[in-house]
Short mmCIF file of C-alpha atoms in Angstrom, two decimals:
data_model
loop_
_atom_site.label_atom_id
_atom_site.label_comp_id
_atom_site.label_asym_id
_atom_site.label_seq_id
_atom_site.Cartn_x
_atom_site.Cartn_y
_atom_site.Cartn_z
CA UNK P 207 -114.64 -66.92 -141.61
CA UNK P 208 -115.95 -65.60 -144.57
CA UNK P 209 -113.43 -62.93 -144.59
CA UNK P 210 -110.79 -64.98 -145.21
CA UNK P 211 -112.48 -67.15 -148.20
CA UNK P 212 -112.72 -63.37 -150.13
CA UNK P 213 -109.43 -62.63 -149.01
CA UNK P 214 -108.27 -65.89 -150.68
CA UNK P 215 -109.86 -65.93 -154.13
CA UNK P 216 -108.48 -62.02 -154.55
CA UNK P 217 -104.81 -63.28 -153.01
CA UNK P 218 -105.68 -65.95 -155.42
CA UNK P 219 -106.26 -63.79 -158.61
CA UNK P 220 -103.74 -61.58 -158.54
CA UNK P 221 -100.87 -64.40 -158.62
CA UNK P 222 -102.49 -65.63 -161.53
CA UNK P 223 -103.02 -62.81 -163.04
CA UNK P 224 -99.49 -61.91 -162.75
CA UNK P 225 -98.58 -64.73 -164.01
CA UNK P 226 -100.64 -64.31 -167.13
CA UNK P 227 -98.29 -60.72 -167.85
CA UNK P 228 -94.94 -62.54 -167.14
CA UNK P 229 -92.73 -62.07 -169.88
CA UNK P 230 -95.30 -59.82 -171.80
CA UNK P 231 -93.79 -57.70 -174.49
CA UNK P 232 -95.24 -54.60 -177.11
CA UNK P 233 -95.42 -55.93 -181.01
CA UNK P 234 -93.04 -54.44 -183.31
CA UNK P 235 -90.65 -52.94 -181.62
CA UNK P 236 -87.79 -54.54 -184.09
CA UNK P 237 -87.46 -58.02 -181.19
CA UNK P 238 -86.55 -60.20 -184.64
CA UNK P 239 -83.80 -57.78 -186.40
CA UNK P 240 -80.16 -58.45 -185.44
CA UNK P 241 -78.86 -56.47 -182.39
CA UNK P 242 -76.11 -54.94 -184.85
CA UNK P 243 -78.25 -53.26 -187.13
CA UNK P 244 -79.24 -50.02 -185.88
CA UNK P 245 -80.67 -47.91 -188.89
CA UNK P 246 -81.73 -48.77 -192.20
CA UNK P 247 -82.23 -47.53 -195.92
CA UNK P 248 -85.12 -47.38 -197.75
CA UNK P 249 -84.67 -46.35 -201.30
CA UNK P 250 -87.47 -45.14 -203.66
CA UNK P 251 -89.79 -48.36 -204.52
CA UNK P 252 -89.37 -49.83 -208.30
CA UNK P 253 -92.60 -49.11 -209.84
CA UNK P 254 -93.94 -51.29 -212.69
CA UNK P 255 -96.79 -50.10 -212.69
CA UNK P 256 -98.36 -48.21 -215.68
CA UNK P 257 -99.43 -45.62 -212.22
CA UNK P 258 -97.61 -42.69 -212.33
CA UNK P 259 -95.80 -41.79 -209.03
CA UNK P 260 -97.37 -44.83 -207.11
CA UNK P 261 -93.45 -45.64 -205.89
CA UNK P 262 -93.34 -42.08 -203.91
CA UNK P 263 -96.98 -42.88 -201.99
CA UNK P 264 -96.06 -46.76 -200.94
CA UNK P 265 -92.21 -45.56 -200.01
CA UNK P 266 -93.02 -42.66 -198.32
CA UNK P 267 -95.70 -44.81 -196.12
CA UNK P 268 -93.73 -47.36 -195.56
CA UNK P 269 -90.48 -44.63 -194.07
CA UNK P 270 -92.96 -43.35 -191.96
CA UNK P 271 -94.21 -46.31 -190.33
CA UNK P 272 -90.82 -47.56 -189.97
CA UNK P 273 -89.71 -43.87 -187.79
CA UNK P 274 -92.98 -44.45 -186.07
CA UNK P 275 -92.66 -48.61 -184.95
CA UNK P 276 -88.59 -49.18 -184.74
CA UNK P 277 -85.77 -48.33 -182.83
CA UNK P 278 -83.96 -48.38 -186.06
CA UNK P 279 -82.43 -44.55 -187.57
CA UNK P 280 -84.15 -43.76 -191.18
CA UNK P 281 -80.00 -43.21 -193.33
CA UNK P 282 -80.62 -41.35 -196.53
CA UNK P 283 -77.65 -42.62 -197.75
CA UNK P 284 -76.80 -46.68 -197.94
CA UNK P 285 -73.35 -46.64 -197.58
CA UNK P 286 -74.17 -45.13 -193.40
CA UNK P 287 -76.72 -48.50 -193.17
CA UNK P 288 -76.79 -51.62 -191.57
CA UNK P 289 -79.83 -52.64 -193.46
CA UNK P 290 -82.16 -52.05 -196.59
CA UNK P 291 -85.51 -52.28 -197.01
CA UNK P 292 -85.98 -52.72 -201.32
CA UNK P 293 -88.70 -52.97 -203.09
CA UNK P 294 -91.01 -52.97 -206.00
CA UNK P 295 -94.46 -52.39 -206.83
CA UNK P 296 -95.27 -54.93 -209.51
CA UNK P 297 -98.48 -54.93 -210.12
CA UNK P 298 -101.69 -52.33 -209.28
CA UNK P 299 -105.27 -51.97 -210.62
CA UNK P 300 -109.08 -51.10 -209.88
CA UNK P 301 -112.08 -52.46 -210.28
CA UNK P 302 -115.79 -51.17 -210.42
CA UNK P 303 -117.97 -52.80 -208.44
CA UNK P 304 -121.14 -51.45 -208.36
CA UNK P 305 -122.79 -48.35 -209.95
CA UNK P 306 -125.12 -45.16 -208.94
CA UNK P 307 -128.86 -44.71 -210.27
CA UNK P 308 -126.97 -42.58 -213.13
CA UNK P 309 -124.80 -45.43 -213.88
CA UNK P 310 -121.31 -44.47 -212.89
CA UNK P 311 -119.15 -46.41 -210.51
CA UNK P 312 -119.61 -45.26 -207.16
CA UNK P 313 -117.91 -48.70 -205.55
CA UNK P 314 -114.15 -49.21 -206.48
CA UNK P 315 -111.77 -51.97 -205.36
CA UNK P 316 -108.29 -50.99 -205.36
CA UNK P 317 -105.42 -54.18 -205.46
CA UNK P 318 -101.75 -53.61 -205.41
CA UNK P 319 -98.82 -56.26 -205.53
CA UNK P 320 -95.01 -55.85 -204.16
CA UNK P 321 -91.81 -58.09 -203.97
CA UNK P 322 -89.71 -56.56 -200.76
CA UNK P 323 -86.55 -57.78 -199.46
CA UNK P 324 -85.24 -56.45 -196.04
CA UNK P 325 -81.10 -56.52 -196.41
CA UNK P 326 -78.34 -57.08 -193.41
CA UNK P 327 -76.46 -55.08 -195.49
CA UNK P 328 -73.34 -56.11 -192.90
CA UNK P 329 -73.97 -59.82 -193.73
CA UNK P 330 -75.16 -59.38 -196.62
CA UNK P 331 -77.84 -62.15 -195.46
CA UNK P 332 -81.53 -61.26 -196.51
CA UNK P 333 -83.06 -61.39 -193.44
CA UNK P 334 -87.29 -60.99 -194.92
CA UNK P 335 -88.51 -61.40 -198.50
CA UNK P 336 -91.88 -61.93 -200.35
CA UNK P 337 -92.07 -61.83 -203.87
CA UNK P 338 -96.24 -61.52 -203.83
CA UNK P 339 -97.83 -59.13 -201.39
CA UNK P 340 -100.98 -58.42 -201.94
CA UNK P 341 -103.45 -55.84 -200.32
CA UNK P 342 -107.25 -55.13 -201.00
CA UNK P 343 -109.51 -52.54 -200.21
CA UNK P 344 -112.75 -50.99 -201.41
CA UNK P 345 -113.23 -47.74 -202.32
CA UNK P 346 -116.58 -45.37 -202.53
CA UNK P 347 -116.56 -42.73 -204.60
CA UNK P 348 -118.81 -39.60 -204.43
CA UNK P 349 -117.91 -38.68 -207.93
CA UNK P 350 -118.27 -41.45 -210.02
CA UNK P 351 -114.34 -40.85 -210.99
CA UNK P 352 -112.00 -42.42 -209.30
CA UNK P 353 -109.47 -41.60 -211.52
CA UNK P 354 -109.21 -37.80 -210.45
CA UNK P 355 -109.71 -39.01 -206.56
CA UNK P 356 -106.66 -42.16 -207.38
CA UNK P 357 -103.99 -40.61 -205.13
CA UNK P 358 -105.74 -39.83 -201.90
CA UNK P 359 -107.07 -43.71 -202.40
CA UNK P 360 -103.55 -44.56 -203.41
CA UNK P 361 -102.73 -42.54 -199.92
CA UNK P 362 -104.93 -44.45 -197.83
CA UNK P 363 -103.89 -48.38 -198.80
CA UNK P 364 -100.65 -46.99 -199.18
CA UNK P 365 -100.81 -46.29 -195.20
CA UNK P 366 -103.06 -49.29 -194.04
CA UNK P 367 -100.59 -51.70 -195.77
CA UNK P 368 -97.34 -49.67 -194.47
CA UNK P 369 -97.91 -51.25 -191.22
CA UNK P 370 -98.13 -54.75 -191.82
CA UNK P 371 -95.36 -55.36 -194.03
CA UNK P 372 -93.23 -53.73 -191.25
CA UNK P 373 -95.26 -55.39 -188.50
CA UNK P 374 -93.90 -58.54 -190.87
CA UNK P 375 -90.54 -56.91 -190.91
CA UNK P 376 -89.76 -56.12 -187.13
CA UNK P 377 -92.01 -59.60 -185.69
CA UNK P 378 -90.06 -61.65 -189.06
CA UNK P 379 -93.47 -63.81 -189.02
#
């Protein structure tokens, strides 16, 4: 009798678990992108800031993230593309937050603002647009000279926010 009770609980638990997991899907695979879109063109982002080559870091990180996480093929010529992701770096700033014993800054806040637009080139419709994306990250610098290490910090923040951008576009939140 006791074995039947335990067996009933195990079976009930297995059925409940199977009901919970029904419909599970991996996120970030482009479920919200129309089926006719098979590839994407991502030109270099426009850089409206004073930080030289910021567009290279940002564009590379976003292209890399699309290659890793989506079903779309990255195309080098817009005439062969079904979609396009255009972007503009509208703001970049670095602010010191604290300093070390020698009065050199060692903690900085880096903030970058972007405008992005994902376009269906076959229907000429905007699938996603955001004119005011902003990302912020704090960085500790050992030497007190952030600007000599700016490319490393920009690479880090670009890698971090590119995942967010790609997720937003693929899932259309």
